[in-house]
Coordinates of C-alpha atoms in Angstrom, one line a residue:
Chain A
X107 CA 141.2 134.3 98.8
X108 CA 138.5 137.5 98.1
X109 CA 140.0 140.6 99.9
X110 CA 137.4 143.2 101.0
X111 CA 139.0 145.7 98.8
X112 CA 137.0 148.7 97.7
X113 CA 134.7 148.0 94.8
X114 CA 134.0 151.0 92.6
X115 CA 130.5 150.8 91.4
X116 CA 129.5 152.5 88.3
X117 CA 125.6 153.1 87.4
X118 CA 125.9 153.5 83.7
X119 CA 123.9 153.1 80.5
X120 CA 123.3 156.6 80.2
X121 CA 124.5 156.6 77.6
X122 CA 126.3 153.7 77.3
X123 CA 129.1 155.3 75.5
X124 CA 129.9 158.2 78.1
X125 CA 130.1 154.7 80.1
X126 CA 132.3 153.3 78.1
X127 CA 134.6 156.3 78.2
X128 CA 134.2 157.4 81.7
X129 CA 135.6 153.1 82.6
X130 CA 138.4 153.9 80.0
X131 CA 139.5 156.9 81.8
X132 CA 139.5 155.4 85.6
X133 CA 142.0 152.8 83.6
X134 CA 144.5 155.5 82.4
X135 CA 143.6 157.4 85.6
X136 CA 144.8 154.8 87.8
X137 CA 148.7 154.9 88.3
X138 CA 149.6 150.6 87.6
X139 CA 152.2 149.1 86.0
X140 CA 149.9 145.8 86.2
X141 CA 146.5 144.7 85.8
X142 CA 146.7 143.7 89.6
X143 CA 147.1 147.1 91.2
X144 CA 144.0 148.3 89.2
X145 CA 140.6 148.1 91.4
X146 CA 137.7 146.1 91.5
X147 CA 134.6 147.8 89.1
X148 CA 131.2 146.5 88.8
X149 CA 129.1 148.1 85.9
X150 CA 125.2 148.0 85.6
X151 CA 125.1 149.7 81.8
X152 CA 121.3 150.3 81.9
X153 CA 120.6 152.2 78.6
X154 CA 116.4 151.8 78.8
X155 CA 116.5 153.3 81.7
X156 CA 114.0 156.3 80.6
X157 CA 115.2 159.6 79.3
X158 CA 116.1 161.8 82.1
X159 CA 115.4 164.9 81.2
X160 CA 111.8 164.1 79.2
X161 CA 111.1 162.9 83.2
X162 CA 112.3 166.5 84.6
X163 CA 110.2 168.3 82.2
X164 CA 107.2 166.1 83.9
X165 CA 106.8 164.6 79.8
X166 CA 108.5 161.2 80.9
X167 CA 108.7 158.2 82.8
X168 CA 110.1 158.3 86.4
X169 CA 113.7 157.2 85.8
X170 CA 114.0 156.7 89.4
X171 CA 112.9 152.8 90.1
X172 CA 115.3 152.2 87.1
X173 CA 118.5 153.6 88.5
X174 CA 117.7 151.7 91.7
X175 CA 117.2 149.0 90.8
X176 CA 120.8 149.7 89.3
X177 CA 122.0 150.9 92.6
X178 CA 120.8 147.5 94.0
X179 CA 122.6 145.4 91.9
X180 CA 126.0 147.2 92.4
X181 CA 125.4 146.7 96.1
X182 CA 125.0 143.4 95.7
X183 CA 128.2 143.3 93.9
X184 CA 129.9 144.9 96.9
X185 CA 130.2 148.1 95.4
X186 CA 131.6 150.6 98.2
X187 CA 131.1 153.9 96.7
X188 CA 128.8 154.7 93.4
X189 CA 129.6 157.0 90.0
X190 CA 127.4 157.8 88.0
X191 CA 129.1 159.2 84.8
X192 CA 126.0 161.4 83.3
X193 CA 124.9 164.8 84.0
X194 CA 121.6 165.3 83.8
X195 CA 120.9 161.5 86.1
X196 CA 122.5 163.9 89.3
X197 CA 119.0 165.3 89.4
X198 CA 118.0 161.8 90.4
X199 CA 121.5 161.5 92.7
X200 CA 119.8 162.6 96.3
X201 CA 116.5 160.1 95.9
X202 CA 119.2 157.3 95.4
X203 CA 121.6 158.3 98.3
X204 CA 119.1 157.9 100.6
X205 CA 118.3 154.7 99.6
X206 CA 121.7 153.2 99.6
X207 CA 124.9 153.3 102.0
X208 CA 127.2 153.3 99.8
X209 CA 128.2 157.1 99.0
X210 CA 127.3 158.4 95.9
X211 CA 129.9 160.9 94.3
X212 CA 128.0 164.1 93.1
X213 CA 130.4 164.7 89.7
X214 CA 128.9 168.2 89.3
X215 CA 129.9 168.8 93.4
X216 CA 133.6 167.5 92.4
X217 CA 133.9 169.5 89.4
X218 CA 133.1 172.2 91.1
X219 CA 135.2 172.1 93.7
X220 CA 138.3 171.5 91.6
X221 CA 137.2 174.9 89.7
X222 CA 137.1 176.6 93.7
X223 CA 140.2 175.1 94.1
X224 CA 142.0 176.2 91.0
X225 CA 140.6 179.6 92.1
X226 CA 138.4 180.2 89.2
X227 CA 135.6 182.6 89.5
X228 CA 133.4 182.4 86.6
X229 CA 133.0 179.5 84.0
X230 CA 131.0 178.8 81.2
X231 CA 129.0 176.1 80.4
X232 CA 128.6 173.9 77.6
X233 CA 125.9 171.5 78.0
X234 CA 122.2 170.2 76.9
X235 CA 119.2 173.2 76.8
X236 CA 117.7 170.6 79.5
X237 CA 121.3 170.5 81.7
X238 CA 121.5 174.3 81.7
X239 CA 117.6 174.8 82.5
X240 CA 117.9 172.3 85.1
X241 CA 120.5 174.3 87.0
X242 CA 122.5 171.8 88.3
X243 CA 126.1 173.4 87.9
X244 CA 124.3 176.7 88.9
X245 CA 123.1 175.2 92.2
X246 CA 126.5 173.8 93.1
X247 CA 128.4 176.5 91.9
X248 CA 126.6 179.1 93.8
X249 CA 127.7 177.3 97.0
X250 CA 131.7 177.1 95.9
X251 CA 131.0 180.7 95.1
X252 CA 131.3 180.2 91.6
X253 CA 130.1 182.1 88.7
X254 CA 128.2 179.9 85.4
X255 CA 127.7 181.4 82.6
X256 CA 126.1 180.2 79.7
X257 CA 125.4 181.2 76.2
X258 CA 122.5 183.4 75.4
X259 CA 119.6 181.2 73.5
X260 CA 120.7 182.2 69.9
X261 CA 124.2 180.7 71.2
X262 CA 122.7 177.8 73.4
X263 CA 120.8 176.8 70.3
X264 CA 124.1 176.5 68.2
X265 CA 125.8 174.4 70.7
X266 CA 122.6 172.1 71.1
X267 CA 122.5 171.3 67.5
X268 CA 126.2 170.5 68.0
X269 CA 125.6 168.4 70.2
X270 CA 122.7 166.7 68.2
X271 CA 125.2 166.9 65.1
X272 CA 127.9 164.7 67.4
X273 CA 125.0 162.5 68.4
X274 CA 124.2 161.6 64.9
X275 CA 128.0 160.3 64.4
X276 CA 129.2 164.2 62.9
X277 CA 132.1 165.7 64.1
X278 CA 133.1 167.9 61.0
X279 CA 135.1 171.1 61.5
X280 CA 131.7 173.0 61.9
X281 CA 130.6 171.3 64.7
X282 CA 133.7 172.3 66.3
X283 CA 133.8 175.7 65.1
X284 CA 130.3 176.2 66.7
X285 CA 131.7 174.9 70.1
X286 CA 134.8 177.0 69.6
X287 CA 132.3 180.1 69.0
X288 CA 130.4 179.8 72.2
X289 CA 133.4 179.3 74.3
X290 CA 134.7 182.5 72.7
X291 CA 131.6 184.5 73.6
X292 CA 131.8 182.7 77.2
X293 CA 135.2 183.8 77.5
X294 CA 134.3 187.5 76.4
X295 CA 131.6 187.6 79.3
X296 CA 134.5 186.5 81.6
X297 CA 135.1 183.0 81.8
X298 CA 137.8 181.7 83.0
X299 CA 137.3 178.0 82.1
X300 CA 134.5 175.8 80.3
X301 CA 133.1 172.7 81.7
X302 CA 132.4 170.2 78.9
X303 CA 128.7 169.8 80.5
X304 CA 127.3 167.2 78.0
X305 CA 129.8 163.9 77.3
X306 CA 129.5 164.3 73.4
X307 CA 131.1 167.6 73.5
X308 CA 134.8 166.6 74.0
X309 CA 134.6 164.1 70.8
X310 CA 134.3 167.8 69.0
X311 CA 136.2 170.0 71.1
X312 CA 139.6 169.6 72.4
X313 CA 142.0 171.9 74.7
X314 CA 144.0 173.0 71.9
X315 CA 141.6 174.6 70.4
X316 CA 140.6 176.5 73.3
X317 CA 142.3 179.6 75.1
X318 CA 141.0 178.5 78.0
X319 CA 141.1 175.7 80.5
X320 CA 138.5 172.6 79.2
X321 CA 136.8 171.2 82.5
X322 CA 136.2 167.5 81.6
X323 CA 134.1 166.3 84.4
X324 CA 133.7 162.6 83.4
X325 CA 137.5 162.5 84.0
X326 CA 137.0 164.3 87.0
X327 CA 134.9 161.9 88.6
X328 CA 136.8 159.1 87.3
X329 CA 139.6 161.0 89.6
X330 CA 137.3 161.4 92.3
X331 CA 136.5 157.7 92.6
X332 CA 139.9 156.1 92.2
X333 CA 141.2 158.5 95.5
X334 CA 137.7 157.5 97.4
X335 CA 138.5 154.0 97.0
X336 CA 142.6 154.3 97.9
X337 CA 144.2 154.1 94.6
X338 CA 146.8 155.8 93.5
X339 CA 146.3 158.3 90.7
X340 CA 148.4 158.4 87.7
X341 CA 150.4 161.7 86.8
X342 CA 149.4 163.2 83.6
X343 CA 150.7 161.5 80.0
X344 CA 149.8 159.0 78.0
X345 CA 147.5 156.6 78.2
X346 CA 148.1 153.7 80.2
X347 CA 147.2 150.1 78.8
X348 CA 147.1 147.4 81.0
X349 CA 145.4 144.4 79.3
X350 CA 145.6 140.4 79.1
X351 CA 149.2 139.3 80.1
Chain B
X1024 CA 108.1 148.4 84.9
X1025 CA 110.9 146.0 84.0
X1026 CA 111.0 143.5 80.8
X1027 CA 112.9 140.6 80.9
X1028 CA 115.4 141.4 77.7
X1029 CA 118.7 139.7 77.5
X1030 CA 121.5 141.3 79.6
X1031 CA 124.9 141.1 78.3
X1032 CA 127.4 140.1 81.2
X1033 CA 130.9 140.6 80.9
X1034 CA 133.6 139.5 82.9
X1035 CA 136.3 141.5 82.5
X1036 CA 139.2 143.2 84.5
X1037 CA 141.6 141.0 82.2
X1038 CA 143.3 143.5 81.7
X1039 CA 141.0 146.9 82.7
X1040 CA 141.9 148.4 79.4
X1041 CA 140.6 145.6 77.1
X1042 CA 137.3 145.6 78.7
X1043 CA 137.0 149.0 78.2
X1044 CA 137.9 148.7 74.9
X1045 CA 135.6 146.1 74.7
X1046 CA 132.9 147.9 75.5
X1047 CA 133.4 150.3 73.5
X1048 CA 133.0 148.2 70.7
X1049 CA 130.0 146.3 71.7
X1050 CA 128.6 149.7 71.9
X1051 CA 129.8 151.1 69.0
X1052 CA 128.8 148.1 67.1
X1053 CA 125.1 148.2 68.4
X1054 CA 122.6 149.8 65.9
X1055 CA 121.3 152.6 68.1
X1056 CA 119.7 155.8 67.2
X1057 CA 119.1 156.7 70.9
X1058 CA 120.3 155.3 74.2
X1059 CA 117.3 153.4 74.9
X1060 CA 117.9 150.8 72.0
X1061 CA 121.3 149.5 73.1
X1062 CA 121.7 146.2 75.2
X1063 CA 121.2 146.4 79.1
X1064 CA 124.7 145.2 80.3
X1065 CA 126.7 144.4 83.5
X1066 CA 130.5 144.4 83.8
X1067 CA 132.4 142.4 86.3
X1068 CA 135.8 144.0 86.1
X1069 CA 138.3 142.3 88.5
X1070 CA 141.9 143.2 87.6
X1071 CA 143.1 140.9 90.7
X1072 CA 142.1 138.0 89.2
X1073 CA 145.6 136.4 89.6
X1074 CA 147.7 136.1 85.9
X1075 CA 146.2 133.5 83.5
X1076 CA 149.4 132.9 81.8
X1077 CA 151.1 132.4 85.2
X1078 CA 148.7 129.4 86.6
X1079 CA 148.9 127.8 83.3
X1080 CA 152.6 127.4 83.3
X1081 CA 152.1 126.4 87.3
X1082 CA 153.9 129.3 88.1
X1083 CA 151.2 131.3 90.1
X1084 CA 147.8 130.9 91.7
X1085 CA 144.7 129.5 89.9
X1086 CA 142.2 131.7 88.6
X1087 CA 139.7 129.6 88.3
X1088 CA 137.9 130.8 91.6
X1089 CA 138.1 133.9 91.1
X1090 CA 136.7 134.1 87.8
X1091 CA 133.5 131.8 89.0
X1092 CA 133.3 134.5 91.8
X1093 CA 132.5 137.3 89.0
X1094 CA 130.5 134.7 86.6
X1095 CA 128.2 134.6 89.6
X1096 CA 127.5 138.0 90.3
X1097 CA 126.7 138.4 86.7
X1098 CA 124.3 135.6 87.0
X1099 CA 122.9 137.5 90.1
X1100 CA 123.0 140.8 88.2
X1101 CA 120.6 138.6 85.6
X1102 CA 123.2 138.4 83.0
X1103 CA 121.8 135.9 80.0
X1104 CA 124.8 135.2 78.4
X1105 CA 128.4 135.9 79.2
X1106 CA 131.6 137.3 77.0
X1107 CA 135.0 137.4 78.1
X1108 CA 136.9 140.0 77.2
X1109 CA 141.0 138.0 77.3
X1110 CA 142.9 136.0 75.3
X1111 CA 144.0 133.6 77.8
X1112 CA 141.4 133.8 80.2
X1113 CA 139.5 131.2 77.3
X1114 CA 141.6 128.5 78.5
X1115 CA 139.8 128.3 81.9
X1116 CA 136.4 129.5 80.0
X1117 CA 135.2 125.1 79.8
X1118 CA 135.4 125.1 83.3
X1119 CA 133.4 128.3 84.0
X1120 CA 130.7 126.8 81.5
X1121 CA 130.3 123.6 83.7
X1122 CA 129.4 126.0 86.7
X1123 CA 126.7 128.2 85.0
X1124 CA 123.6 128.2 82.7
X1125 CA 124.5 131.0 81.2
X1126 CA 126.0 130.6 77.0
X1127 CA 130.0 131.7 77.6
X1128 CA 130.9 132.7 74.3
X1129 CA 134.4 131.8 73.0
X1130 CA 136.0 134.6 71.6
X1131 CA 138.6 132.3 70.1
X1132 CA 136.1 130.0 68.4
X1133 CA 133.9 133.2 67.5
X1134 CA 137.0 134.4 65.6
X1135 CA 137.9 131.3 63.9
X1136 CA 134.4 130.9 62.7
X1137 CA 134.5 134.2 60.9
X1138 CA 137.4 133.4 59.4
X1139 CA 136.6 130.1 57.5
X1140 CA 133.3 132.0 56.7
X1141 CA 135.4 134.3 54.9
X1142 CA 137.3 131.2 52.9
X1143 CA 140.9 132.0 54.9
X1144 CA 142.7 128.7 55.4
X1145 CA 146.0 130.4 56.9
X1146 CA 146.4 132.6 59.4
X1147 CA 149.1 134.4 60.9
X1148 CA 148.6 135.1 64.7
X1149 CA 150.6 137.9 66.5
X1150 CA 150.3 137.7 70.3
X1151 CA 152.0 137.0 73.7
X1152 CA 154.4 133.9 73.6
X1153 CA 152.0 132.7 76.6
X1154 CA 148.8 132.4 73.7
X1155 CA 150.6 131.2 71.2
X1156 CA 152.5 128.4 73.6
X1157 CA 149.3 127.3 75.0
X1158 CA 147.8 126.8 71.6
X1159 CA 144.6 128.4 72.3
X1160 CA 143.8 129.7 68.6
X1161 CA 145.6 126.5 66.9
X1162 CA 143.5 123.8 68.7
X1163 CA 139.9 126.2 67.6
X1164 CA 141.6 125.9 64.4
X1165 CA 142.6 122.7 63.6
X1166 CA 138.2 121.8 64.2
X1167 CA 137.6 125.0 61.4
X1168 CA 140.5 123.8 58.9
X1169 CA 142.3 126.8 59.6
X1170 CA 146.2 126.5 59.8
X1171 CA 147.4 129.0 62.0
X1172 CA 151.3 130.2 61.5
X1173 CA 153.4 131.9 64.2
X1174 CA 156.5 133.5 63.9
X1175 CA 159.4 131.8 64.5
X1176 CA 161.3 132.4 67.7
X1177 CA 163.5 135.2 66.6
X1178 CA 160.4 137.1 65.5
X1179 CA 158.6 135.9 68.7
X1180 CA 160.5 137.4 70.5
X1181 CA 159.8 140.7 68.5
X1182 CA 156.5 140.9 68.9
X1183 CA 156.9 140.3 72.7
X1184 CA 159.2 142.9 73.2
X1185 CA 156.6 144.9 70.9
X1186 CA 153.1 143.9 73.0
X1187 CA 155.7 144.6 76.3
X1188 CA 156.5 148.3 74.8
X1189 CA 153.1 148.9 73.9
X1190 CA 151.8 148.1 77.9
X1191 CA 154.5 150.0 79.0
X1192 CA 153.2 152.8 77.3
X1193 CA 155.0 153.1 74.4
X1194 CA 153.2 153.5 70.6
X1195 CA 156.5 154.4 68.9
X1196 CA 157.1 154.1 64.6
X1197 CA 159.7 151.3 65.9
X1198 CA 156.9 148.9 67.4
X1199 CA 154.7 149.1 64.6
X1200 CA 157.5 148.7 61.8
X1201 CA 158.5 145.4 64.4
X1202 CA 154.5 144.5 64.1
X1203 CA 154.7 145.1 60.4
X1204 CA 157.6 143.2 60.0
X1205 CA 156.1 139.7 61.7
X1206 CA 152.9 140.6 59.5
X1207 CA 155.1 140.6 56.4
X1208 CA 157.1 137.7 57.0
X1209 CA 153.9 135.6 58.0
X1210 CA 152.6 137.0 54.9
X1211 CA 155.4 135.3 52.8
X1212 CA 154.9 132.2 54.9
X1213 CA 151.1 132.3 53.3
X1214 CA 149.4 133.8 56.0
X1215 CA 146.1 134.9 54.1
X1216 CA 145.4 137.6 57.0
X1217 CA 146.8 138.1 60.6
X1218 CA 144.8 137.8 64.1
X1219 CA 145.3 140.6 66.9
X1220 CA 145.5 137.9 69.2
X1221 CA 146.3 140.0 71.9
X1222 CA 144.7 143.3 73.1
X1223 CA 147.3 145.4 73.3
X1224 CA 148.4 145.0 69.4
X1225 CA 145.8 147.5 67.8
X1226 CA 147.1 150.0 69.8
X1227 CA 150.3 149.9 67.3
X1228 CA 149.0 148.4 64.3
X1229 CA 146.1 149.3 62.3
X1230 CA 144.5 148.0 59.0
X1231 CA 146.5 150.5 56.9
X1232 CA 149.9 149.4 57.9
X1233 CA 149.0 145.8 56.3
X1234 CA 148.3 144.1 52.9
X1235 CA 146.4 141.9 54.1
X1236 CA 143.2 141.4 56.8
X1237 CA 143.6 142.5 60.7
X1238 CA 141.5 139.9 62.4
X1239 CA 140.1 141.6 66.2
X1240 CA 138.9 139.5 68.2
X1241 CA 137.6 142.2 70.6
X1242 CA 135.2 143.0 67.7
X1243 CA 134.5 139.5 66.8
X1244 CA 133.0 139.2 70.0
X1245 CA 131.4 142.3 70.7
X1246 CA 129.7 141.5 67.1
X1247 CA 129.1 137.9 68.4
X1248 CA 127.2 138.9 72.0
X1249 CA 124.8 141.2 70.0
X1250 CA 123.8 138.8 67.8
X1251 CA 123.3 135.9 70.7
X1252 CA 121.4 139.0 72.4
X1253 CA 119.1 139.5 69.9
X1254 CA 120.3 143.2 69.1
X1255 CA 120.9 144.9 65.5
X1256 CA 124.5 145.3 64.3
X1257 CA 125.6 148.4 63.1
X1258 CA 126.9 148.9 59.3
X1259 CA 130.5 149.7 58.9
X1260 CA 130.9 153.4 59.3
X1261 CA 131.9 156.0 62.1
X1262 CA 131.6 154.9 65.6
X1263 CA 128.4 156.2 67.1
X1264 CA 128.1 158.0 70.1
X1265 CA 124.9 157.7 72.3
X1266 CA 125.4 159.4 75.2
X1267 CA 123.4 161.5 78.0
X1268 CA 120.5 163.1 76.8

């Protein structure tokens, strides 16, 4: 009766709201007229899983035990491939992988790749001070041959306290402004496209309020996943809604 | 390294959409000033999980086994109670109950409870003929003192070519004025305030539209697992957004 269909498995909880969002976009990404031609997801939502990028800065808790633990419950679950829908956890992605085989997709690797592939050059970034230190679009970018660029500190501190602002449930017209700023600047340095580096930013910034392309890796990697595991992707347009029949 | 706090399990997949939508509202709901304070949870989303409505009118396969193949992987996942995420799916929830230790909640019940602890004797209920046929909400009901009026089967028929035009993607004026319209005429029958008793009705209708109280179940429950789980519910207000740090 249990077909060994793929089994997405999603290590989530960080937060649990970008998880929440990056499930509700493999829905609408997934081209179904029924709830029966949608795949199988297992979720682990592990929100105390210790700050990640407190641990980077060596002022944390390893996060690592945490998120494998995750890993190991999604393989129990069947999972045959793994997402992980926050940034700053992909530091952690390589200790996992080898600890699991079921193939981890690297969201900063896929978003980059779709930026080489739309023959972009040079992006900006909006993300955390702690994402941008880190380096983790720089390092993949470098090896698509891709340009980041990122606001200078007086600019990286505006969009941080955007992104605190968003946190703290405010997403007034000055939040936005700010984040419309920054791309501006990034733009005049040569961007040809921002990546929306941190999940808070797109509840503040939308593409029609940008001249240029907004890179939305959470639904990138929702993408990613539904064509690892076989299913068809849906064509942009509305949201689809498939719920109890 | 890791404490023994209740995990939420849901079992969902019934349709994709509504548990995302459902966790978005358990998150939403949770007091949280950071991502560490929110509820470790684990999803069980099988979308092939052959159609409730079908097995009950012995039209189609039983679901029963299916479902009890993603209560136990929850179980295995350490989940310490269990919400469910469907309208329907409750009429198969007794016999997942006798299989596992872990508390089901019943969304319907959960909702019902709420209502005669808000003093409403009549109800109207909008949802798929299948729900309101199999008399899930009137027989919670009837133990409550809670009358629950449908429309009759002109306006049945309605509001199923409404919640079908809404999961086939459409959100026009016309399906909320036909939403509206079986609101209203429930209204005059003495319905006190209406249940969403399907998920794909707040998608058209919203609190604004009505006179009187729109009843969600999804929220009912997402309120109800926190409290079973021992976590603080947020205030009214914005939704918050905890997300990668």
């Amino acid at each position: 009766m249990y077909p060994q269909e793929p089994v997405i498995g999603i290590l989530g909880g960080m937060g649990p709201a970008a998880t929440a969002d990056f499930y509700a976009k493999l829905v609408s990404h997934t081209r179904a007229r029924r709830d029966q031609d949608h795949p199988r997801t297992v979720i682990w939502s592990d929100p105390t899983i210790p700050d990640r990028t407190q641990a980077i800065l060596g002022l944390g808790e390893d996060p690592t035990p945490w998120m494998l633990r995750g890993v190991k419950h999604l393989e129990e679950a069947g999972a045959t491939l793994i997402a992980v829908p926050c940034n700053t956890a992909h530091a952690f992605v390589p200790a996992l992988q080898a600890k699991t085989s079921a193939p981890i997709l690297h969201m900063i690797e896929e978003t980059v790749e779709l930026l080489s592939a739309q023959g972009i050059r040079s992006v900006g970034l909006l993300a955390t001070t702690g994402t941008c230190q880190m380096g983790l679009y720089q390092a993949s970018a470098a090896k698509g041959g891709v340009e980041v660029l990122v606001p200078d500190q007086d600019g990286q501190e505006k969009v941080m306290d955007a992104i605190l602002g968003i946190k703290g449930g405010n997403t007034t017209p000055d939040i936005s402004a700010a984040l419309v700023e920054a791309t501006t600047l990034l733009q005049a340095k040569g961007a040809e496209a921002v990546i929306a580096g941190c999940t808070e930013i797109p509840l503040a910034l939308s593409q029609d309020m940008l001249q240029i392309p907004l890179i939305d890796p959470t639904g990138v990697l929702a993408v990613a996943a539904l064509r690892q595991a076989g299913f068809p992707v849906a064509d942009q347009g509305p949201e689809r809604h498939v719920a109890c029949p």
